[in-house]
Coordinates of C-alpha atoms and ligand atoms in Angstrom, one line a residue:
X1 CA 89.1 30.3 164.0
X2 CA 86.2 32.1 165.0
X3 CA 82.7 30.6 164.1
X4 CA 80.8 31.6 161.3
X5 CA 78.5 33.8 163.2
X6 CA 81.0 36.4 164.9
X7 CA 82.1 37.8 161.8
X8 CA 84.5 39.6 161.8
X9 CA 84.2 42.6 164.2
X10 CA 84.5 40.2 167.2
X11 CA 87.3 38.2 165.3
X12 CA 90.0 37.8 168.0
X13 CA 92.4 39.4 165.5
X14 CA 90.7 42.3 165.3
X15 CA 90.7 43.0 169.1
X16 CA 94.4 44.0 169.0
X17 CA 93.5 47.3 166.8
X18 CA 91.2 50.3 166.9
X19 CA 88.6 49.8 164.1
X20 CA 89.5 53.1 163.3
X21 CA 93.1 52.9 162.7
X22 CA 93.4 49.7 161.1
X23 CA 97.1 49.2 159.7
X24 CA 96.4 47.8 156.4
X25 CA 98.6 44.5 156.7
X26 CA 96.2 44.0 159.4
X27 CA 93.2 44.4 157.4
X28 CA 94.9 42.4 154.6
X29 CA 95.3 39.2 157.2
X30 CA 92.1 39.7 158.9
X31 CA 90.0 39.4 155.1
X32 CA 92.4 36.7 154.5
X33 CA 91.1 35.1 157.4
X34 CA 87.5 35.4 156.2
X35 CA 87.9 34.1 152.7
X36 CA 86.9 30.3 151.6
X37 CA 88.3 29.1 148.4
X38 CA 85.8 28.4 146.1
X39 CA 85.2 24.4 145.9
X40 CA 83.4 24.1 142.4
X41 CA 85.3 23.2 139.7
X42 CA 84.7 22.4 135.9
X43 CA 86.3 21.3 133.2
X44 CA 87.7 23.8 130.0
X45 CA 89.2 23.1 126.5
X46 CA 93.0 24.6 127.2
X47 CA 92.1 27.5 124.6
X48 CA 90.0 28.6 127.5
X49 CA 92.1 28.2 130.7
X50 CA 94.4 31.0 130.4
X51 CA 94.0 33.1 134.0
X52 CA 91.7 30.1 135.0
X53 CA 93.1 29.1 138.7
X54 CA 94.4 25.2 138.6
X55 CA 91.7 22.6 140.4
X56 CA 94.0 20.0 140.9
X57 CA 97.7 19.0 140.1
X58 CA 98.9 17.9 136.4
X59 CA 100.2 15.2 136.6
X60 CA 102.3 14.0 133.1
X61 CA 101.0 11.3 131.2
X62 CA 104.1 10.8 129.1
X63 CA 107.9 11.7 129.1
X64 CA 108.5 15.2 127.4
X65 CA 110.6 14.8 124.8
X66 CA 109.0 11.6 124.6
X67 CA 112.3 10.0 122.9
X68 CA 116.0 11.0 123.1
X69 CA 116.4 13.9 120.4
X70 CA 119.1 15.7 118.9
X71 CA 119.4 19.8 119.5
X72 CA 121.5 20.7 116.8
X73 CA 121.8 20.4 113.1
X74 CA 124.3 18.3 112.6
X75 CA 125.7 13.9 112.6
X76 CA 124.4 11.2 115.2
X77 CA 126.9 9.1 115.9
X78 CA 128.0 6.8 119.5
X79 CA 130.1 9.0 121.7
X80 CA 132.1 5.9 123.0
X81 CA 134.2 6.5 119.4
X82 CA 135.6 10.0 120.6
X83 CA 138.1 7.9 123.3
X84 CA 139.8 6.3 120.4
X85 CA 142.4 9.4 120.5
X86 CA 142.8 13.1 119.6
X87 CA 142.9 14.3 116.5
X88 CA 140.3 14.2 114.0
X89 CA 137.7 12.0 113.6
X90 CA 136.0 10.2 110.4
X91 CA 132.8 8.4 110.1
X92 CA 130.8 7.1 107.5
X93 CA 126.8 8.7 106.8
X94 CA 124.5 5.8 106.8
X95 CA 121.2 7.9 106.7
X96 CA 118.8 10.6 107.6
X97 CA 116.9 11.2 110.7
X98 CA 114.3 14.5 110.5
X99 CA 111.9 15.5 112.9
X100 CA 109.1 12.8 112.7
X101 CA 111.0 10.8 110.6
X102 CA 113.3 8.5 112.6
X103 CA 116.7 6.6 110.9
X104 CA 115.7 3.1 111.3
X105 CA 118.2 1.4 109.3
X106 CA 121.4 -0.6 110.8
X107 CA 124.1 1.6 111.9
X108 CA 127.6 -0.1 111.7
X109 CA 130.8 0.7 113.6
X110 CA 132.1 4.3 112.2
X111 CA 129.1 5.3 111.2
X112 CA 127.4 8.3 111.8
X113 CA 123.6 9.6 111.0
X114 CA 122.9 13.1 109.1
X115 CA 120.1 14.5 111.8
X116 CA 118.1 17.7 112.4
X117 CA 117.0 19.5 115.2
X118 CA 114.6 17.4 117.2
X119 CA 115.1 14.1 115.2
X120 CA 115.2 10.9 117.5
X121 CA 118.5 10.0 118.1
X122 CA 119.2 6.8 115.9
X123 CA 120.0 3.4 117.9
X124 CA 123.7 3.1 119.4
X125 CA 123.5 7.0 119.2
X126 CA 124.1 9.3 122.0
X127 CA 126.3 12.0 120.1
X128 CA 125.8 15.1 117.9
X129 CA 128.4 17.1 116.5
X130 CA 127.2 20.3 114.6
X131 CA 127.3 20.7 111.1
X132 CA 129.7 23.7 111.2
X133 CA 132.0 21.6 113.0
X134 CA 132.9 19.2 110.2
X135 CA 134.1 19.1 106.9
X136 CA 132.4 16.3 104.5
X137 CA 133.9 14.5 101.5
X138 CA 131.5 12.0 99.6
X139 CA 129.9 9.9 102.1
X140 CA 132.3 10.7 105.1
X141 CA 131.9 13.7 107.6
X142 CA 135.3 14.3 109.6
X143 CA 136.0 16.8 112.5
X144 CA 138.0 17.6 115.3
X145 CA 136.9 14.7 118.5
X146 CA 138.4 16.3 121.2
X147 CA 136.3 19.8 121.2
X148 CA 133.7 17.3 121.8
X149 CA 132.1 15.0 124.6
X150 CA 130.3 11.7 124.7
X151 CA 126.7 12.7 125.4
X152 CA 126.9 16.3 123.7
X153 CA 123.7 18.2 121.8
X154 CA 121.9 15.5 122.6
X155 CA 118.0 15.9 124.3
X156 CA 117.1 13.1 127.0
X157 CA 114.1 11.5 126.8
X158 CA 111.6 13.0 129.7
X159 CA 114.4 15.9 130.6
X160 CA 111.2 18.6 130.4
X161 CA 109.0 16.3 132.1
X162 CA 108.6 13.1 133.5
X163 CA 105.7 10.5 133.3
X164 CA 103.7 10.6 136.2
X165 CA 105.2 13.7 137.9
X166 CA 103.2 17.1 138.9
X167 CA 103.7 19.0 135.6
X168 CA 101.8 21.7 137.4
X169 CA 100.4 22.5 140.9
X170 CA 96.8 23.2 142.0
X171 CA 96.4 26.8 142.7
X172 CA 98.2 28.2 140.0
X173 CA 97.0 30.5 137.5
X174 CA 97.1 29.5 134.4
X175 CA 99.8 31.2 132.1
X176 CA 100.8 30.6 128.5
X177 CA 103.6 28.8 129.1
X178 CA 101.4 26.2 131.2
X179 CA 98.8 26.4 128.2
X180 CA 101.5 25.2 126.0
X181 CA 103.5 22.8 128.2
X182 CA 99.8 21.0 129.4
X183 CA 99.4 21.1 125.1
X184 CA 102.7 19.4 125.2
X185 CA 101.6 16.3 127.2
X186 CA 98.5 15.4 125.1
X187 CA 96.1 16.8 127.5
X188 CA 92.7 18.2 125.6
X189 CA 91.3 19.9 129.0
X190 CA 92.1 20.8 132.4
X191 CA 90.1 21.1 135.8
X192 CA 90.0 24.7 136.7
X193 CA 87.7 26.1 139.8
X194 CA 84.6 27.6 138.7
X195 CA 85.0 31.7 138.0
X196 CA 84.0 33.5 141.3
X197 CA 81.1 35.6 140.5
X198 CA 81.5 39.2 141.7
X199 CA 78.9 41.7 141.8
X200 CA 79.4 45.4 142.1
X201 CA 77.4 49.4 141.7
X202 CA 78.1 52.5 142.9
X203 CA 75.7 54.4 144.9
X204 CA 75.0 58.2 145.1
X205 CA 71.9 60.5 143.8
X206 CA 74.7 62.5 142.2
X207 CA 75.7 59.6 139.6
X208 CA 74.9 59.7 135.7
X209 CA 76.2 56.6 134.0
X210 CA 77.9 57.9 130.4
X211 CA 75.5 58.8 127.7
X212 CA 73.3 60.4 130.2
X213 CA 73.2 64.5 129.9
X214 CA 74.7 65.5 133.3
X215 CA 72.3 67.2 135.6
X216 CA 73.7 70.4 137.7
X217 CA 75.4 69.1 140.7
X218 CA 76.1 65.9 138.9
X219 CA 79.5 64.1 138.3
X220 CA 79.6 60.4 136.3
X221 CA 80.1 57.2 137.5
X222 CA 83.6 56.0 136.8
X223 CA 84.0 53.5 139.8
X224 CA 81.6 51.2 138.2
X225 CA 84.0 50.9 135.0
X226 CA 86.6 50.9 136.5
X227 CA 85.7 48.4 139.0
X228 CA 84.7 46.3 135.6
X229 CA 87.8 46.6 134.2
X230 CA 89.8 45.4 137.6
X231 CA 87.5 42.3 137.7
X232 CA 88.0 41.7 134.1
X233 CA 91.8 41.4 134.7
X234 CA 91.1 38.7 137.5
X235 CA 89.0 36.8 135.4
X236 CA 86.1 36.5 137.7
X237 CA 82.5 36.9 135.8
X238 CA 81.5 40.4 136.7
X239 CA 78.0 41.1 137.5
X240 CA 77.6 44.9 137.1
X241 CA 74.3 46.2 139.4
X242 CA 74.1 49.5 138.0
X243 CA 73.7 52.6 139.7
X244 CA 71.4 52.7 142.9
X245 CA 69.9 56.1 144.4
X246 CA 70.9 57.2 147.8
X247 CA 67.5 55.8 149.2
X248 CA 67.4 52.5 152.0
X249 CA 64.9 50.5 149.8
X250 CA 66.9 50.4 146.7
X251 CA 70.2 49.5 148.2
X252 CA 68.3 46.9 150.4
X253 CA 66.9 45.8 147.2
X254 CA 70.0 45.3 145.4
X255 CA 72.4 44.3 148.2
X256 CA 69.9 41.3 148.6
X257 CA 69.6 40.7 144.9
X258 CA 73.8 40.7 144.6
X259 CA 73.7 38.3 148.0
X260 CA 71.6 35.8 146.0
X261 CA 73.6 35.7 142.8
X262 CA 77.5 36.4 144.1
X263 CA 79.9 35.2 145.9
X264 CA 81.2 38.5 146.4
X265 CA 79.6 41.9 146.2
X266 CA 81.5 45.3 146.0
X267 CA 79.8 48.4 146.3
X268 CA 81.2 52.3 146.1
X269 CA 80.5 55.3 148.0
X270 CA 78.3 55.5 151.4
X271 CA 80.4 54.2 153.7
X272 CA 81.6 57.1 155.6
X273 CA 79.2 59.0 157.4
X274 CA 78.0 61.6 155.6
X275 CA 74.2 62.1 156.1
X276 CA 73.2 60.3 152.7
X277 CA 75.7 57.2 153.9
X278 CA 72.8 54.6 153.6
X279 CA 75.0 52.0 152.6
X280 CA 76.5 52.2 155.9
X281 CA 72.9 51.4 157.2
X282 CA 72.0 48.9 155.1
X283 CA 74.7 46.8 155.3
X284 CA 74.2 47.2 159.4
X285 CA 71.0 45.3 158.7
X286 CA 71.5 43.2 156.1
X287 CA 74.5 41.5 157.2
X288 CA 77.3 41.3 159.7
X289 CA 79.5 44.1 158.5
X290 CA 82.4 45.8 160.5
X291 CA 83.3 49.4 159.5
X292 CA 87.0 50.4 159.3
X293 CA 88.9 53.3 159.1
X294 CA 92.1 51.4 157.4
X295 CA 95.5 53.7 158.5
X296 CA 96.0 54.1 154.8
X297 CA 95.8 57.1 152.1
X298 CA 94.1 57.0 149.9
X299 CA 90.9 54.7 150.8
X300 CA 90.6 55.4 154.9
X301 CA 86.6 54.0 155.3
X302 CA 86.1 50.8 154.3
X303 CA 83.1 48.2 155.4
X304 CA 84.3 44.4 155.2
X305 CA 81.9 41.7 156.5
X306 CA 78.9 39.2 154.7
X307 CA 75.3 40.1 153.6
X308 CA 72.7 37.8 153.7
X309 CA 70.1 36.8 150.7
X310 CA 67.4 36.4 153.9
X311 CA 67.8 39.9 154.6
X312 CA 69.5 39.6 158.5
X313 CA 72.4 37.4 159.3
X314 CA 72.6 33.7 159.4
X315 CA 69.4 33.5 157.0
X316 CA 69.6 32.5 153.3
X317 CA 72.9 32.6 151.1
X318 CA 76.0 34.7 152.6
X319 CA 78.2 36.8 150.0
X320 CA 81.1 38.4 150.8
X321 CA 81.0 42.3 151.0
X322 CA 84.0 44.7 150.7
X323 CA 82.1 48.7 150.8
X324 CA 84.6 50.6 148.9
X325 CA 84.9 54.8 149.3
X326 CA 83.5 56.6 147.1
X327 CA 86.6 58.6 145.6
X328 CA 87.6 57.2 142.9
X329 CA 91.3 56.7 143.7
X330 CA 90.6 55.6 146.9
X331 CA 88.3 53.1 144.7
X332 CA 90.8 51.6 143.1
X333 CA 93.5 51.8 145.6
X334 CA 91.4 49.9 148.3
X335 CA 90.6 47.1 145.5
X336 CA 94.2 46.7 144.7
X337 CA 95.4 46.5 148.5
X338 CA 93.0 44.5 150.2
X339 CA 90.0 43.4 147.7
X340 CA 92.5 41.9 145.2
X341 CA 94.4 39.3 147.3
X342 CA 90.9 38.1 148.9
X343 CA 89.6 37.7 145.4
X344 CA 92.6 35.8 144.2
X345 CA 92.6 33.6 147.5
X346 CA 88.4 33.1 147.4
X347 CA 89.6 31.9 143.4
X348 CA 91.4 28.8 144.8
X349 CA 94.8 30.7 143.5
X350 CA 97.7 30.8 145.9
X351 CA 98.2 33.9 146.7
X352 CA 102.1 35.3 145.5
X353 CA 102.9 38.6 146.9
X354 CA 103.1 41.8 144.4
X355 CA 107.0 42.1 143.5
X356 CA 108.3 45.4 145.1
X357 CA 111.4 47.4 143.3
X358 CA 113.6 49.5 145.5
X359 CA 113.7 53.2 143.6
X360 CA 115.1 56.3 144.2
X361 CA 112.5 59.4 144.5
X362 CA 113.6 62.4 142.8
X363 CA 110.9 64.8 144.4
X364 CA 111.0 65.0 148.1
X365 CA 107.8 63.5 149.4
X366 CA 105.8 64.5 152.6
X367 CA 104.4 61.8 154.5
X368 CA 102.6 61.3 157.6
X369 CA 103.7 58.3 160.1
X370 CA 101.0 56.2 161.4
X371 CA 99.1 55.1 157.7
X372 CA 100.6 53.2 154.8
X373 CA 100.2 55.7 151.5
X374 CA 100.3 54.5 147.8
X375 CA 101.0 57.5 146.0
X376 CA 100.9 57.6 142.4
X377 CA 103.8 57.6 140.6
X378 CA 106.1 57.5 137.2
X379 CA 109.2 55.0 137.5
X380 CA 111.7 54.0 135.4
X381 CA 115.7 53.4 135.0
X382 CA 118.2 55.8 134.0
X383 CA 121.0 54.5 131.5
X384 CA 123.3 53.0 134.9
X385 CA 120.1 51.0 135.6
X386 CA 118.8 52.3 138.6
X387 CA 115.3 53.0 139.1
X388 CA 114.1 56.5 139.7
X389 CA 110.5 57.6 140.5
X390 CA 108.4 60.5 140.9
X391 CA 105.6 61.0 141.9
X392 CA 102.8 62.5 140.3
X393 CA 101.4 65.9 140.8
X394 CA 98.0 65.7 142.6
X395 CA 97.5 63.0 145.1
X396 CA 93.7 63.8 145.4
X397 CA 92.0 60.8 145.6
X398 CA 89.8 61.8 143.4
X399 CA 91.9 62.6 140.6
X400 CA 91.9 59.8 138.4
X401 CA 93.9 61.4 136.1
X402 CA 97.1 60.9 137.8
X403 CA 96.2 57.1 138.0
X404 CA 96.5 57.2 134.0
X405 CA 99.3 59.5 134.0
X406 CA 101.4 56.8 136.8
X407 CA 102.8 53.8 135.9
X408 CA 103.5 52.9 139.7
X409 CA 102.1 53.5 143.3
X410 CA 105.0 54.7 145.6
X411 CA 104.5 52.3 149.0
X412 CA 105.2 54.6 152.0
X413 CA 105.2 51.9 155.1
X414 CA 103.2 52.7 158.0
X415 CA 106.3 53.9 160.0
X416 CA 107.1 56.2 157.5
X417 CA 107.6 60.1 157.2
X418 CA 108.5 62.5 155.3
X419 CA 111.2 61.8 152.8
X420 CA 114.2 63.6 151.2
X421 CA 114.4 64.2 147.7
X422 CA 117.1 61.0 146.5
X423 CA 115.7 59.0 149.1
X424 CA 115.0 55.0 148.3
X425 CA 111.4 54.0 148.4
X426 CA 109.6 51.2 147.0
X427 CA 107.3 51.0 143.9
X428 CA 104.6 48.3 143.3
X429 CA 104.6 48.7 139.0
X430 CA 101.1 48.8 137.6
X431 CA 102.3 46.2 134.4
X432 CA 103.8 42.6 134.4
X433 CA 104.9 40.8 131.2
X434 CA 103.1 37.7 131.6
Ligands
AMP1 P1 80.7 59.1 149.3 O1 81.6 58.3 150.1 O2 79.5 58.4 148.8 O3 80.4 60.4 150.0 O4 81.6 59.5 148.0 C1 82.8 60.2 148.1 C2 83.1 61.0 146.9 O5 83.3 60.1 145.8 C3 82.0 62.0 146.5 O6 82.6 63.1 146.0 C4 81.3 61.2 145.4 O7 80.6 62.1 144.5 C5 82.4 60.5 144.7 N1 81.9 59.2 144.1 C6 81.2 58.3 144.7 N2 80.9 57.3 143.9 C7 81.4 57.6 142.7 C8 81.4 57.0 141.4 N3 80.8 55.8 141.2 N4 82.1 57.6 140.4 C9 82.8 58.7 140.6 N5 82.8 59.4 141.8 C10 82.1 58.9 142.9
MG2 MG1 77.7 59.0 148.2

């Protein structure tokens, strides 16, 4: 590992590449590299972990089920009784056991216990047959033993989980099932790591933030909502900056101010070099910032390094800095690619690679070799189940309208080129279910 103060253009990894042509599973690792997981962590009712990354492992306090139980409708009764020979068996009802209401009476050879779903199994019980399986008359129940074995429909005790093993594992984001199965041990809070705060604003004289008329020349800022709603999804606490004027002062100004209160700070537009690319500058000064041109399409400038709160490097309170282009697709492309898995690593999460889905492209696509593209696309299965994509019509990143319209980018590997019409390819879908 390199030491803090070499970051990250001189980071041996970095060596191997031109800045300029970064392949963008090398800019993935090298950010990777950079990140430190968050140490803080805090406690929070479980109604308010969900997405909340895991401090440390669960570990069960009590069996789950915490008795043997039945899983069917139907009569308790011990198993041993089914080896005394085919045919049909008849046993006596000595009770009732219900959910939360055990059978606690005496249960005598050739007897057998009406039980629900989830009851304890009675004493000397380790049997269930379902009720449509017998035929009762008064107080007897009979049925056929031999479709039957010892030990059938019944629940053990600590099957789900066992006492004092790791229910769940630091790292993990926090799901509804683990909500409910952390519920199901007793436990009233969990230790979660501290939300990552994030800061973020767009830059460029030629931004007017909705409800604002829109002065000739003028376009509105969309990066900085949707930049919002992509943190929002992470569960970090977004701190939105506003919009700040192509000027040096005021992006000094409020690259210190997000240094002082983030632990991360994302910024759009200025980073290629036009002539009003002050953020470029700035972030020169400010911290120790590499600029890359990443081999990918869209999102090719991108500035990755650290600002400082004391205004040079190595003085005051270091955030992380990713300087995102300007267009909006390539926005939202270069969060997804490489701002995303640092987020989710600086989190304290462990990091679990985006599924891929082989797919076959219906349009033919043209692609060069030498950059990894995510074009937008619309996937789904025809009625033999294969998965079929095409992509949308503009690729322009800035036509955020084709984002909406996609359900899917199409990943084109570095190596790639152009591509025939029925080709495979592989799509990265923009929903999950949990
Ligand atoms: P830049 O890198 O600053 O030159 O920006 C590249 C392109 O993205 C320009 O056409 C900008 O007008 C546009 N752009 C920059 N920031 C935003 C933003 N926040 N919302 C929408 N478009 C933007
Ligand atoms: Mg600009």
């Amino acid at each position: 590992m390199t030491t803090p103060n070499t970051f990250p253009a001189s980071a041996a990894s970095l060596t191997q590449f031109d800045p300029q042509a970064l392949p963008v599973s090398a800019a993935q690792a090298i950010v990777l590299e950079w990140v430190t997981p968050l140490a803080q962590s805090e406690r929070v009712p479980l109604r308010d972990a969900l997405a909340r990354v895991l401090a440390a492992d669960v570990i069960s306090p009590i069996d789950v089920p915490a008795h043997d139980n039945s899983a069917m409708d139907g009569y308790a009764f011990d198993g041993a009784a089914l080896a005394q020979g085919a045919g049909a068996l008849t046993l006596t009802v000595a009770g009732k056991a219900f959910a939360g209401h055990p059978f606690t009476g005496e249960l005598a050879a050739g007897g057998c216990v009406r039980i629900m779903t989830g009851a304890p199994m009675p004493a000397g019980c380790d049997t269930v047959v379902p009720q449509e399986r017998v035929t009762t008359q008064d107080d007897t129940v009979t049925f056929p033993a031999d479709a039957l074995a010892s030990g059938a429909n019944r629940r053990r005790r600590g099957e789900d989980l066992a006492r004092g093993g790791v229910a769940l594992r630091a790292g993990r984001v926090l799901r509804a099932s683990d909500i409910g199965l952390m519920a199901s041990l007793g436990l009233v809070d969990v230790k979660v790591k501290r939300r990552l705060r994030v800061a973020y604003f767009s830059t460029g004289d030629e931004l007017r933030s909705p409800g604002q008329p829109l002065d000739a020349g003028c376009i509105y800022d969309s990066n900085r909502y949707t930049l919002g709603a992509m943190l929002r999804r992470l569960d970090v606490e977004p701190i939105d900056l506003g919009v700040v004027r192509d000027d040096p002062d005021a992006l000094a100004a409020t690259l210190l101010q997000a240094a002082e209160s983030a632990d991360v700070v994302l910024t759009s537009g200025g980073v290629s070099v036009g002539e009003a690319d002050f953020t470029r500058t700035q972030l020169q000064t400010l911290g120790d910032v590499t600029f890359w041109g990443l081999a990918m399409r869209p999102g090719r400038p991108l500035a990755f390094g650290r600002i400082w709160s004391g205004g040079r490097p190595g003085v005051g309170r270091a955030a992380l800095l990713f300087g995102l282009p300007g267009n909006p697709v390539a926005t939202m492309v270069s969060f997804y690619q490489i701002v995303r898995p640092a987020l989710i690593a600086m989190s304290g999460a462990t990091p679990q690679p985006v599924p891929l889905i082989p797919a076959r492209c219906d349009a033919p696509i043209r692609k060069r070799a030498g950059r990894t593209e995510f074009q937008r696309g619309v996937a789904g299965r025809d009625a033999q189940g294969q998965w079929h994509v095409t992509p949308t019509g503009s690729q322009s990143s800035g036509a955020l309208s084709t984002m909406s319209e996609a359900n899917c980018f199409i990943v084109l590997a570095h190596e790639a080129a152009d591509l025939d019409a029925g080709e495979s390819v592989d799509v990265m879908l923009f929903d999950g279910l949990v």
